[in-house]
């Protein structure tokens, strides 16, 4: 009984104080939309829910709630993690392919949001255009969650920060070096890491570097948090002192036609044993998956002792649980 009371108190502390209640009803579009305290609360709740899950303890705060999931891009981790998260929290998730919705026949994203808001308690969308997500959120009267756009992938980054925190016991001061194409994942890591006081180093060739607007925003936030965001084109120099080396595919969905050119341009940015020898001895390696083995990362690294890729993938589930719980005011 005493243990149950302790669990209940911890749950109430994380879900009922002003920080948590301020998150209720909010959209989850970009990590920069949240304060450092709010992001830390999401991570704290994710850790608690993961601990309970491992111990066989379950809560059902979303009983009777429904999440609509719109997919204009295919998915493994995003779909499964959100669907399982809703089920384990007592709710229900609806998979909605864009090809099966009236979006295919020209209904606007705003009208889709207005209609779905009358049926469901939240909407998650995984799509190409970030503007579509912004417009969907503006028209919807329920929380909208960005499951991925070509510009940002905040749900992935939140799970990544949870994984780093598990490994090092902190985020502030940890050096995360991202190597490769500074894409939507890199952008979310830079913006979120800056908020959380991390040292983020981005290493990409010319033509693949982070856009100046996002870089300026990240650096502004880093100055306030005590972190930093740096750009270093040479990957061997970029990983010096790194606690985490992170990479992603060189050709994302929609870029398949440019695959050969991208492989050629990014060949020097492969995460392999030789590159990791330049990093700290305790360095760990992350990849948001799916991986193109032999291109951006070698089998030896992703399957090796420094890889925490599978922990990272698992943590998508627990990060999504925290997002859903707090946004739905459970």
PDB file of C-alpha atoms in Angstrom:
ATOM      1  CA  UNK A   1       0.000   0.000   0.000  1.00  0.00           C
ATOM      2  CA  UNK A   2       2.810   2.418   0.870  1.00  0.00           C
ATOM      3  CA  UNK A   3       4.412   1.878  -2.535  1.00  0.00           C
ATOM      4  CA  UNK A   4       1.069   2.512  -4.256  1.00  0.00           C
ATOM      5  CA  UNK A   5       0.652   5.762  -2.333  1.00  0.00           C
ATOM      6  CA  UNK A   6       4.138   6.864  -3.373  1.00  0.00           C
ATOM      7  CA  UNK A   7       3.333   6.131  -7.013  1.00  0.00           C
ATOM      8  CA  UNK A   8       0.089   8.081  -6.760  1.00  0.00           C
ATOM      9  CA  UNK A   9       1.822  11.072  -5.209  1.00  0.00           C
ATOM     10  CA  UNK A  10       4.448  11.066  -7.937  1.00  0.00           C
ATOM     11  CA  UNK A  11       1.753  10.874 -10.607  1.00  0.00           C
ATOM     12  CA  UNK A  12      -0.178  13.764  -9.075  1.00  0.00           C
ATOM     13  CA  UNK A  13       2.970  15.872  -8.762  1.00  0.00           C
ATOM     14  CA  UNK A  14       3.816  15.416 -12.428  1.00  0.00           C
ATOM     15  CA  UNK A  15       0.324  15.820 -13.876  1.00  0.00           C
ATOM     16  CA  UNK A  16      -1.565  18.252 -11.644  1.00  0.00           C
ATOM     17  CA  UNK A  17       0.726  21.173 -10.827  1.00  0.00           C
ATOM     18  CA  UNK A  18       0.706  24.464 -12.803  1.00  0.00           C
ATOM     19  CA  UNK A  19       3.437  23.312 -15.211  1.00  0.00           C
ATOM     20  CA  UNK A  20       1.418  20.264 -16.222  1.00  0.00           C
ATOM     21  CA  UNK A  21      -1.961  21.953 -16.345  1.00  0.00           C
ATOM     22  CA  UNK A  22      -0.506  24.691 -18.561  1.00  0.00           C
ATOM     23  CA  UNK A  23       0.271  21.994 -21.144  1.00  0.00           C
ATOM     24  CA  UNK A  24      -3.297  20.746 -21.329  1.00  0.00           C
ATOM     25  CA  UNK A  25      -4.922  21.502 -24.673  1.00  0.00           C
ATOM     26  CA  UNK A  26      -1.661  22.690 -26.271  1.00  0.00           C
ATOM     27  CA  UNK A  27      -0.380  21.640 -29.687  1.00  0.00           C
ATOM     28  CA  UNK A  28       2.929  19.802 -30.043  1.00  0.00           C
ATOM     29  CA  UNK A  29       4.403  21.224 -33.251  1.00  0.00           C
ATOM     30  CA  UNK A  30       7.933  22.332 -32.338  1.00  0.00           C
ATOM     31  CA  UNK A  31      10.038  21.886 -29.205  1.00  0.00           C
ATOM     32  CA  UNK A  32      10.722  25.605 -29.207  1.00  0.00           C
ATOM     33  CA  UNK A  33       7.036  26.170 -28.393  1.00  0.00           C
ATOM     34  CA  UNK A  34       7.765  24.902 -24.879  1.00  0.00           C
ATOM     35  CA  UNK A  35       9.854  26.306 -22.062  1.00  0.00           C
ATOM     36  CA  UNK A  36      12.770  24.395 -20.624  1.00  0.00           C
ATOM     37  CA  UNK A  37      10.676  23.582 -17.554  1.00  0.00           C
ATOM     38  CA  UNK A  38       7.863  22.212 -19.697  1.00  0.00           C
ATOM     39  CA  UNK A  39      10.211  20.014 -21.728  1.00  0.00           C
ATOM     40  CA  UNK A  40      11.811  18.742 -18.545  1.00  0.00           C
ATOM     41  CA  UNK A  41       8.360  17.879 -17.209  1.00  0.00           C
ATOM     42  CA  UNK A  42       7.595  15.840 -20.335  1.00  0.00           C
ATOM     43  CA  UNK A  43      10.855  13.966 -19.911  1.00  0.00           C
ATOM     44  CA  UNK A  44      10.270  13.383 -16.206  1.00  0.00           C
ATOM     45  CA  UNK A  45       6.813  11.957 -16.853  1.00  0.00           C
ATOM     46  CA  UNK A  46       8.182   9.784 -19.676  1.00  0.00           C
ATOM     47  CA  UNK A  47      10.779   8.341 -17.288  1.00  0.00           C
ATOM     48  CA  UNK A  48       8.096   7.604 -14.676  1.00  0.00           C
ATOM     49  CA  UNK A  49       5.805   5.932 -17.206  1.00  0.00           C
ATOM     50  CA  UNK A  50       8.692   3.841 -18.521  1.00  0.00           C
ATOM     51  CA  UNK A  51       9.619   2.765 -14.986  1.00  0.00           C
ATOM     52  CA  UNK A  52       6.042   1.754 -14.270  1.00  0.00           C
ATOM     53  CA  UNK A  53       5.806  -0.085 -17.597  1.00  0.00           C
ATOM     54  CA  UNK A  54       8.944  -2.106 -16.815  1.00  0.00           C
ATOM     55  CA  UNK A  55       7.536  -2.929 -13.370  1.00  0.00           C
ATOM     56  CA  UNK A  56       4.211  -4.075 -14.815  1.00  0.00           C
ATOM     57  CA  UNK A  57       2.342  -1.092 -13.384  1.00  0.00           C
ATOM     58  CA  UNK A  58      -0.207   0.560 -15.652  1.00  0.00           C
ATOM     59  CA  UNK A  59      -2.352   3.680 -15.584  1.00  0.00           C
ATOM     60  CA  UNK A  60      -5.351   4.366 -17.812  1.00  0.00           C
ATOM     61  CA  UNK A  61      -5.732   8.161 -17.740  1.00  0.00           C
ATOM     62  CA  UNK A  62      -6.949   8.299 -21.358  1.00  0.00           C
ATOM     63  CA  UNK A  63      -9.850   5.873 -20.997  1.00  0.00           C
ATOM     64  CA  UNK A  64     -12.545   6.882 -23.453  1.00  0.00           C
ATOM     65  CA  UNK A  65     -10.186   9.195 -25.381  1.00  0.00           C
ATOM     66  CA  UNK A  66      -9.418   8.831 -29.093  1.00  0.00           C
ATOM     67  CA  UNK A  67      -6.425   9.919 -31.169  1.00  0.00           C
ATOM     68  CA  UNK A  68      -6.762  10.364 -34.942  1.00  0.00           C
ATOM     69  CA  UNK A  69      -3.503   9.602 -36.751  1.00  0.00           C
ATOM     70  CA  UNK A  70      -3.158  11.041 -40.262  1.00  0.00           C
ATOM     71  CA  UNK A  71      -0.370   9.530 -42.353  1.00  0.00           C
ATOM     72  CA  UNK A  72       0.737  11.094 -45.616  1.00  0.00           C
ATOM     73  CA  UNK A  73       4.158   9.492 -45.144  1.00  0.00           C
ATOM     74  CA  UNK A  74       4.723   5.827 -44.282  1.00  0.00           C
ATOM     75  CA  UNK A  75       5.876   4.957 -40.793  1.00  0.00           C
ATOM     76  CA  UNK A  76       6.989   2.182 -38.483  1.00  0.00           C
ATOM     77  CA  UNK A  77       8.030   3.756 -35.171  1.00  0.00           C
ATOM     78  CA  UNK A  78       5.684   6.752 -35.245  1.00  0.00           C
ATOM     79  CA  UNK A  79       2.594   4.698 -35.988  1.00  0.00           C
ATOM     80  CA  UNK A  80       3.326   1.843 -33.610  1.00  0.00           C
ATOM     81  CA  UNK A  81       4.512   4.019 -30.726  1.00  0.00           C
ATOM     82  CA  UNK A  82       1.489   6.342 -30.812  1.00  0.00           C
ATOM     83  CA  UNK A  83      -0.979   3.509 -31.309  1.00  0.00           C
ATOM     84  CA  UNK A  84       0.472   1.392 -28.514  1.00  0.00           C
ATOM     85  CA  UNK A  85       0.790   4.456 -26.276  1.00  0.00           C
ATOM     86  CA  UNK A  86      -2.911   5.225 -26.621  1.00  0.00           C
ATOM     87  CA  UNK A  87      -3.833   1.588 -25.973  1.00  0.00           C
ATOM     88  CA  UNK A  88      -1.636   1.312 -22.872  1.00  0.00           C
ATOM     89  CA  UNK A  89      -3.028   4.602 -21.520  1.00  0.00           C
ATOM     90  CA  UNK A  90      -6.554   3.257 -21.924  1.00  0.00           C
ATOM     91  CA  UNK A  91      -7.497   5.144 -25.099  1.00  0.00           C
ATOM     92  CA  UNK A  92      -7.901   4.305 -28.764  1.00  0.00           C
ATOM     93  CA  UNK A  93      -6.021   5.345 -31.908  1.00  0.00           C
ATOM     94  CA  UNK A  94      -7.413   5.551 -35.448  1.00  0.00           C
ATOM     95  CA  UNK A  95      -5.042   5.055 -38.383  1.00  0.00           C
ATOM     96  CA  UNK A  96      -6.091   7.387 -41.216  1.00  0.00           C
ATOM     97  CA  UNK A  97      -4.216   7.089 -44.492  1.00  0.00           C
ATOM     98  CA  UNK A  98      -4.349  10.263 -46.556  1.00  0.00           C
ATOM     99  CA  UNK A  99      -5.373   8.092 -49.501  1.00  0.00           C
ATOM    100  CA  UNK A 100      -8.454   6.995 -47.604  1.00  0.00           C
ATOM    101  CA  UNK A 101      -9.504  10.468 -46.477  1.00  0.00           C
ATOM    102  CA  UNK A 102     -11.193  13.192 -48.477  1.00  0.00           C
ATOM    103  CA  UNK A 103      -7.805  14.930 -48.538  1.00  0.00           C
ATOM    104  CA  UNK A 104      -7.141  12.770 -51.577  1.00  0.00           C
ATOM    105  CA  UNK A 105     -10.121  14.375 -53.316  1.00  0.00           C
ATOM    106  CA  UNK A 106      -9.211  17.944 -52.473  1.00  0.00           C
ATOM    107  CA  UNK A 107     -10.720  18.616 -49.045  1.00  0.00           C
ATOM    108  CA  UNK A 108      -8.555  21.207 -47.317  1.00  0.00           C
ATOM    109  CA  UNK A 109      -6.416  20.352 -44.326  1.00  0.00           C
ATOM    110  CA  UNK A 110      -8.331  22.990 -42.348  1.00  0.00           C
ATOM    111  CA  UNK A 111     -11.719  21.388 -43.079  1.00  0.00           C
ATOM    112  CA  UNK A 112     -10.313  17.999 -42.145  1.00  0.00           C
ATOM    113  CA  UNK A 113      -9.183  19.421 -38.811  1.00  0.00           C
ATOM    114  CA  UNK A 114     -12.535  21.043 -38.131  1.00  0.00           C
ATOM    115  CA  UNK A 115     -14.388  17.793 -38.745  1.00  0.00           C
ATOM    116  CA  UNK A 116     -12.011  15.533 -36.837  1.00  0.00           C
ATOM    117  CA  UNK A 117     -12.136  17.905 -33.870  1.00  0.00           C
ATOM    118  CA  UNK A 118     -15.838  17.039 -33.528  1.00  0.00           C
ATOM    119  CA  UNK A 119     -15.026  13.322 -33.247  1.00  0.00           C
ATOM    120  CA  UNK A 120     -11.680  12.852 -31.503  1.00  0.00           C
ATOM    121  CA  UNK A 121      -9.685  14.233 -28.575  1.00  0.00           C
ATOM    122  CA  UNK A 122      -6.391  14.816 -30.418  1.00  0.00           C
ATOM    123  CA  UNK A 123      -4.868  14.583 -33.894  1.00  0.00           C
ATOM    124  CA  UNK A 124      -1.397  13.352 -34.811  1.00  0.00           C
ATOM    125  CA  UNK A 125      -0.201  13.994 -38.364  1.00  0.00           C
ATOM    126  CA  UNK A 126       2.867  12.749 -40.251  1.00  0.00           C
ATOM    127  CA  UNK A 127       3.245  14.606 -43.511  1.00  0.00           C
ATOM    128  CA  UNK A 128       5.535  16.507 -45.873  1.00  0.00           C
ATOM    129  CA  UNK A 129       4.722  20.209 -45.509  1.00  0.00           C
ATOM    130  CA  UNK A 130       5.162  21.826 -42.115  1.00  0.00           C
ATOM    131  CA  UNK A 131       2.718  24.520 -43.180  1.00  0.00           C
ATOM    132  CA  UNK A 132       0.021  21.839 -43.418  1.00  0.00           C
ATOM    133  CA  UNK A 133       0.540  20.967 -39.763  1.00  0.00           C
ATOM    134  CA  UNK A 134       0.420  24.617 -38.738  1.00  0.00           C
ATOM    135  CA  UNK A 135      -2.803  25.122 -40.699  1.00  0.00           C
ATOM    136  CA  UNK A 136      -4.316  21.956 -39.249  1.00  0.00           C
ATOM    137  CA  UNK A 137      -3.546  23.129 -35.730  1.00  0.00           C
ATOM    138  CA  UNK A 138      -4.995  26.582 -36.391  1.00  0.00           C
ATOM    139  CA  UNK A 139      -8.290  25.095 -37.593  1.00  0.00           C
ATOM    140  CA  UNK A 140      -8.592  22.307 -35.008  1.00  0.00           C
ATOM    141  CA  UNK A 141     -10.106  22.691 -31.564  1.00  0.00           C
ATOM    142  CA  UNK A 142      -8.209  19.702 -30.138  1.00  0.00           C
ATOM    143  CA  UNK A 143      -4.443  19.283 -29.641  1.00  0.00           C
ATOM    144  CA  UNK A 144      -2.460  18.586 -32.817  1.00  0.00           C
ATOM    145  CA  UNK A 145       0.797  16.622 -32.609  1.00  0.00           C
ATOM    146  CA  UNK A 146       3.521  16.856 -35.230  1.00  0.00           C
ATOM    147  CA  UNK A 147       4.494  13.249 -35.984  1.00  0.00           C
ATOM    148  CA  UNK A 148       6.998  14.452 -38.602  1.00  0.00           C
ATOM    149  CA  UNK A 149       7.267  17.035 -41.357  1.00  0.00           C
ATOM    150  CA  UNK A 150      10.052  17.809 -43.785  1.00  0.00           C
ATOM    151  CA  UNK A 151      11.005  20.675 -41.446  1.00  0.00           C
ATOM    152  CA  UNK A 152      10.764  19.149 -37.945  1.00  0.00           C
ATOM    153  CA  UNK A 153      10.501  15.872 -36.060  1.00  0.00           C
ATOM    154  CA  UNK A 154       9.905  16.951 -32.430  1.00  0.00           C
ATOM    155  CA  UNK A 155       8.446  13.655 -31.186  1.00  0.00           C
ATOM    156  CA  UNK A 156      11.630  11.875 -32.257  1.00  0.00           C
ATOM    157  CA  UNK A 157      13.851  14.470 -30.601  1.00  0.00           C
ATOM    158  CA  UNK A 158      11.983  14.257 -27.291  1.00  0.00           C
ATOM    159  CA  UNK A 159      12.564  10.488 -27.205  1.00  0.00           C
ATOM    160  CA  UNK A 160      16.212  11.101 -28.088  1.00  0.00           C
ATOM    161  CA  UNK A 161      16.660  13.463 -25.145  1.00  0.00           C
ATOM    162  CA  UNK A 162      15.037  10.886 -22.867  1.00  0.00           C
ATOM    163  CA  UNK A 163      17.585   8.317 -24.093  1.00  0.00           C
ATOM    164  CA  UNK A 164      20.553  10.645 -23.565  1.00  0.00           C
ATOM    165  CA  UNK A 165      19.306  11.538 -20.092  1.00  0.00           C
ATOM    166  CA  UNK A 166      19.051   7.860 -19.196  1.00  0.00           C
ATOM    167  CA  UNK A 167      22.646   7.266 -20.292  1.00  0.00           C
ATOM    168  CA  UNK A 168      24.321  10.319 -18.716  1.00  0.00           C
ATOM    169  CA  UNK A 169      21.921  11.283 -15.936  1.00  0.00           C
ATOM    170  CA  UNK A 170      21.609  14.788 -17.336  1.00  0.00           C
ATOM    171  CA  UNK A 171      21.246  16.825 -20.502  1.00  0.00           C
ATOM    172  CA  UNK A 172      22.846  20.118 -19.518  1.00  0.00           C
ATOM    173  CA  UNK A 173      26.428  20.226 -20.757  1.00  0.00           C
ATOM    174  CA  UNK A 174      26.232  16.972 -22.735  1.00  0.00           C
ATOM    175  CA  UNK A 175      27.783  17.297 -26.209  1.00  0.00           C
ATOM    176  CA  UNK A 176      25.656  15.922 -29.024  1.00  0.00           C
ATOM    177  CA  UNK A 177      27.379  15.950 -32.413  1.00  0.00           C
ATOM    178  CA  UNK A 178      25.131  15.433 -35.407  1.00  0.00           C
ATOM    179  CA  UNK A 179      26.924  14.201 -38.542  1.00  0.00           C
ATOM    180  CA  UNK A 180      25.386  14.203 -42.013  1.00  0.00           C
ATOM    181  CA  UNK A 181      22.485  16.007 -43.674  1.00  0.00           C
ATOM    182  CA  UNK A 182      21.116  18.681 -41.303  1.00  0.00           C
ATOM    183  CA  UNK A 183      17.517  17.674 -41.910  1.00  0.00           C
ATOM    184  CA  UNK A 184      14.299  17.782 -39.890  1.00  0.00           C
ATOM    185  CA  UNK A 185      15.769  15.583 -37.154  1.00  0.00           C
ATOM    186  CA  UNK A 186      18.924  17.692 -36.863  1.00  0.00           C
ATOM    187  CA  UNK A 187      16.816  20.845 -36.727  1.00  0.00           C
ATOM    188  CA  UNK A 188      14.670  19.469 -33.880  1.00  0.00           C
ATOM    189  CA  UNK A 189      17.737  18.265 -31.983  1.00  0.00           C
ATOM    190  CA  UNK A 190      19.345  21.697 -32.310  1.00  0.00           C
ATOM    191  CA  UNK A 191      16.241  23.582 -31.182  1.00  0.00           C
ATOM    192  CA  UNK A 192      15.450  21.200 -28.334  1.00  0.00           C
ATOM    193  CA  UNK A 193      19.049  20.745 -27.236  1.00  0.00           C
ATOM    194  CA  UNK A 194      19.501  24.508 -27.112  1.00  0.00           C
ATOM    195  CA  UNK A 195      16.456  24.822 -24.861  1.00  0.00           C
ATOM    196  CA  UNK A 196      17.802  22.117 -22.537  1.00  0.00           C
ATOM    197  CA  UNK A 197      21.312  23.477 -22.076  1.00  0.00           C
ATOM    198  CA  UNK A 198      23.154  20.976 -24.273  1.00  0.00           C
ATOM    199  CA  UNK A 199      26.176  21.559 -26.457  1.00  0.00           C
ATOM    200  CA  UNK A 200      25.029  20.756 -29.999  1.00  0.00           C
ATOM    201  CA  UNK A 201      27.575  20.487 -32.823  1.00  0.00           C
ATOM    202  CA  UNK A 202      26.320  20.150 -36.403  1.00  0.00           C
ATOM    203  CA  UNK A 203      28.643  18.721 -39.050  1.00  0.00           C
ATOM    204  CA  UNK A 204      27.442  18.845 -42.649  1.00  0.00           C
ATOM    205  CA  UNK A 205      28.974  19.719 -46.029  1.00  0.00           C
ATOM    206  CA  UNK A 206      28.056  22.908 -47.855  1.00  0.00           C
ATOM    207  CA  UNK A 207      24.558  22.581 -49.258  1.00  0.00           C
ATOM    208  CA  UNK A 208      23.445  20.298 -46.432  1.00  0.00           C
ATOM    209  CA  UNK A 209      23.914  22.627 -43.464  1.00  0.00           C
ATOM    210  CA  UNK A 210      21.188  23.844 -41.137  1.00  0.00           C
ATOM    211  CA  UNK A 211      19.255  26.863 -42.412  1.00  0.00           C
ATOM    212  CA  UNK A 212      20.303  30.210 -40.958  1.00  0.00           C
ATOM    213  CA  UNK A 213      16.901  30.941 -39.408  1.00  0.00           C
ATOM    214  CA  UNK A 214      16.825  27.746 -37.358  1.00  0.00           C
ATOM    215  CA  UNK A 215      20.487  28.162 -36.432  1.00  0.00           C
ATOM    216  CA  UNK A 216      19.849  31.702 -35.179  1.00  0.00           C
ATOM    217  CA  UNK A 217      16.852  30.591 -33.091  1.00  0.00           C
ATOM    218  CA  UNK A 218      18.801  27.701 -31.580  1.00  0.00           C
ATOM    219  CA  UNK A 219      21.747  29.920 -30.703  1.00  0.00           C
ATOM    220  CA  UNK A 220      19.453  32.486 -29.096  1.00  0.00           C
ATOM    221  CA  UNK A 221      17.936  29.807 -26.867  1.00  0.00           C
ATOM    222  CA  UNK A 222      21.332  28.294 -26.101  1.00  0.00           C
ATOM    223  CA  UNK A 223      22.596  31.603 -24.755  1.00  0.00           C
ATOM    224  CA  UNK A 224      19.673  31.692 -22.332  1.00  0.00           C
ATOM    225  CA  UNK A 225      20.082  28.081 -21.198  1.00  0.00           C
ATOM    226  CA  UNK A 226      23.863  27.944 -20.864  1.00  0.00           C
ATOM    227  CA  UNK A 227      24.216  25.603 -23.827  1.00  0.00           C
ATOM    228  CA  UNK A 228      25.703  26.180 -27.266  1.00  0.00           C
ATOM    229  CA  UNK A 229      25.066  25.395 -30.928  1.00  0.00           C
ATOM    230  CA  UNK A 230      28.083  25.180 -33.197  1.00  0.00           C
ATOM    231  CA  UNK A 231      28.735  24.347 -36.840  1.00  0.00           C
ATOM    232  CA  UNK A 232      31.858  22.400 -37.818  1.00  0.00           C
ATOM    233  CA  UNK A 233      32.100  21.147 -41.388  1.00  0.00           C
ATOM    234  CA  UNK A 234      34.941  18.701 -40.664  1.00  0.00           C
ATOM    235  CA  UNK A 235      33.316  15.611 -39.070  1.00  0.00           C
ATOM    236  CA  UNK A 236      36.576  14.471 -37.468  1.00  0.00           C
ATOM    237  CA  UNK A 237      36.894  17.762 -35.627  1.00  0.00           C
ATOM    238  CA  UNK A 238      33.173  17.902 -34.878  1.00  0.00           C
ATOM    239  CA  UNK A 239      33.165  14.657 -32.879  1.00  0.00           C
ATOM    240  CA  UNK A 240      36.105  15.605 -30.636  1.00  0.00           C
ATOM    241  CA  UNK A 241      34.776  15.554 -27.081  1.00  0.00           C
ATOM    242  CA  UNK A 242      31.378  14.269 -28.174  1.00  0.00           C
ATOM    243  CA  UNK A 243      29.334  12.279 -25.674  1.00  0.00           C
ATOM    244  CA  UNK A 244      26.802  11.401 -28.384  1.00  0.00           C
ATOM    245  CA  UNK A 245      27.317  11.039 -32.145  1.00  0.00           C
ATOM    246  CA  UNK A 246      24.022  11.097 -34.039  1.00  0.00           C
ATOM    247  CA  UNK A 247      23.271  10.480 -37.696  1.00  0.00           C
ATOM    248  CA  UNK A 248      20.336   9.947 -40.045  1.00  0.00           C
ATOM    249  CA  UNK A 249      19.768   8.766 -43.601  1.00  0.00           C
ATOM    250  CA  UNK A 250      21.297  10.816 -46.381  1.00  0.00           C
ATOM    251  CA  UNK A 251      18.199  10.662 -48.596  1.00  0.00           C
ATOM    252  CA  UNK A 252      14.919  11.069 -46.722  1.00  0.00           C
ATOM    253  CA  UNK A 253      11.432  10.283 -48.001  1.00  0.00           C
ATOM    254  CA  UNK A 254      10.776  12.363 -51.110  1.00  0.00           C
ATOM    255  CA  UNK A 255      14.503  12.663 -51.911  1.00  0.00           C
ATOM    256  CA  UNK A 256      14.966   9.252 -53.499  1.00  0.00           C
ATOM    257  CA  UNK A 257      15.654  10.738 -56.935  1.00  0.00           C
ATOM    258  CA  UNK A 258      18.713  12.505 -55.501  1.00  0.00           C
ATOM    259  CA  UNK A 259      20.018   9.447 -53.677  1.00  0.00           C
ATOM    260  CA  UNK A 260      23.175   8.862 -55.743  1.00  0.00           C
ATOM    261  CA  UNK A 261      24.236  12.502 -55.632  1.00  0.00           C
ATOM    262  CA  UNK A 262      23.629  12.690 -51.898  1.00  0.00           C
ATOM    263  CA  UNK A 263      25.664   9.544 -51.238  1.00  0.00           C
ATOM    264  CA  UNK A 264      28.551  11.068 -53.146  1.00  0.00           C
ATOM    265  CA  UNK A 265      28.289  14.447 -51.397  1.00  0.00           C
ATOM    266  CA  UNK A 266      28.028  12.944 -47.905  1.00  0.00           C
ATOM    267  CA  UNK A 267      30.489  10.048 -48.223  1.00  0.00           C
ATOM    268  CA  UNK A 268      32.992  11.674 -45.846  1.00  0.00           C
ATOM    269  CA  UNK A 269      30.301  11.939 -43.150  1.00  0.00           C
ATOM    270  CA  UNK A 270      29.767   8.230 -42.534  1.00  0.00           C
ATOM    271  CA  UNK A 271      29.676   7.254 -38.854  1.00  0.00           C
ATOM    272  CA  UNK A 272      32.219   4.447 -38.659  1.00  0.00           C
ATOM    273  CA  UNK A 273      34.879   3.149 -36.296  1.00  0.00           C
ATOM    274  CA  UNK A 274      37.532   5.548 -37.599  1.00  0.00           C
ATOM    275  CA  UNK A 275      35.317   8.564 -36.931  1.00  0.00           C
ATOM    276  CA  UNK A 276      34.391   7.411 -33.417  1.00  0.00           C
ATOM    277  CA  UNK A 277      38.072   7.079 -32.521  1.00  0.00           C
ATOM    278  CA  UNK A 278      38.183  10.894 -32.568  1.00  0.00           C
ATOM    279  CA  UNK A 279      35.375  11.157 -29.970  1.00  0.00           C
ATOM    280  CA  UNK A 280      35.367  10.650 -26.205  1.00  0.00           C
ATOM    281  CA  UNK A 281      36.046   7.099 -25.043  1.00  0.00           C
ATOM    282  CA  UNK A 282      32.539   6.869 -23.553  1.00  0.00           C
ATOM    283  CA  UNK A 283      30.797   8.094 -26.727  1.00  0.00           C
ATOM    284  CA  UNK A 284      27.476   6.529 -27.695  1.00  0.00           C
ATOM    285  CA  UNK A 285      25.882   6.444 -31.131  1.00  0.00           C
ATOM    286  CA  UNK A 286      22.291   7.275 -32.057  1.00  0.00           C
ATOM    287  CA  UNK A 287      20.225   6.956 -35.235  1.00  0.00           C
ATOM    288  CA  UNK A 288      16.501   7.702 -35.560  1.00  0.00           C
ATOM    289  CA  UNK A 289      15.975   4.816 -38.030  1.00  0.00           C
ATOM    290  CA  UNK A 290      15.392   3.435 -40.565  1.00  0.00           C
ATOM    291  CA  UNK A 291      19.123   3.094 -41.253  1.00  0.00           C
ATOM    292  CA  UNK A 292      20.733   2.652 -44.639  1.00  0.00           C
ATOM    293  CA  UNK A 293      23.526   0.422 -43.415  1.00  0.00           C
ATOM    294  CA  UNK A 294      26.767   0.958 -45.260  1.00  0.00           C
ATOM    295  CA  UNK A 295      25.870   4.532 -46.144  1.00  0.00           C
ATOM    296  CA  UNK A 296      25.486   6.946 -43.196  1.00  0.00           C
ATOM    297  CA  UNK A 297      26.453   4.274 -40.628  1.00  0.00           C
ATOM    298  CA  UNK A 298      28.271   0.962 -40.692  1.00  0.00           C
ATOM    299  CA  UNK A 299      26.983  -2.369 -39.387  1.00  0.00           C
ATOM    300  CA  UNK A 300      29.934  -2.480 -37.021  1.00  0.00           C
ATOM    301  CA  UNK A 301      28.811   0.718 -35.316  1.00  0.00           C
ATOM    302  CA  UNK A 302      25.025   0.363 -35.254  1.00  0.00           C
ATOM    303  CA  UNK A 303      25.285  -3.210 -33.938  1.00  0.00           C
ATOM    304  CA  UNK A 304      28.262  -2.481 -31.707  1.00  0.00           C
ATOM    305  CA  UNK A 305      28.608  -1.783 -27.969  1.00  0.00           C
ATOM    306  CA  UNK A 306      28.473   1.990 -28.418  1.00  0.00           C
ATOM    307  CA  UNK A 307      25.063   1.901 -30.084  1.00  0.00           C
ATOM    308  CA  UNK A 308      22.017   2.942 -28.046  1.00  0.00           C
ATOM    309  CA  UNK A 309      19.849   2.983 -31.157  1.00  0.00           C
ATOM    310  CA  UNK A 310      17.431   0.329 -29.906  1.00  0.00           C
ATOM    311  CA  UNK A 311      16.939   2.069 -26.538  1.00  0.00           C
ATOM    312  CA  UNK A 312      16.267   5.212 -28.547  1.00  0.00           C
ATOM    313  CA  UNK A 313      13.621   3.455 -30.641  1.00  0.00           C
ATOM    314  CA  UNK A 314      11.984   1.963 -27.543  1.00  0.00           C
ATOM    315  CA  UNK A 315      11.777   5.375 -25.911  1.00  0.00           C
ATOM    316  CA  UNK A 316       9.523   6.666 -28.660  1.00  0.00           C
ATOM    317  CA  UNK A 317       6.718   4.786 -26.863  1.00  0.00           C
ATOM    318  CA  UNK A 318       7.318   6.370 -23.477  1.00  0.00           C
ATOM    319  CA  UNK A 319       7.889   9.869 -24.852  1.00  0.00           C
ATOM    320  CA  UNK A 320       4.598   9.639 -26.794  1.00  0.00           C
ATOM    321  CA  UNK A 321       2.823   8.553 -23.614  1.00  0.00           C
ATOM    322  CA  UNK A 322       4.058  11.661 -21.815  1.00  0.00           C
ATOM    323  CA  UNK A 323       3.042  13.950 -24.694  1.00  0.00           C
ATOM    324  CA  UNK A 324      -0.452  12.464 -24.881  1.00  0.00           C
ATOM    325  CA  UNK A 325      -0.990  12.465 -21.129  1.00  0.00           C
ATOM    326  CA  UNK A 326      -0.026  16.103 -20.676  1.00  0.00           C
ATOM    327  CA  UNK A 327      -1.689  17.521 -23.800  1.00  0.00           C
ATOM    328  CA  UNK A 328      -4.944  15.726 -23.035  1.00  0.00           C
ATOM    329  CA  UNK A 329      -4.900  16.927 -19.452  1.00  0.00           C
ATOM    330  CA  UNK A 330      -5.049  13.446 -17.952  1.00  0.00           C
TER     331      UNK A 330
END
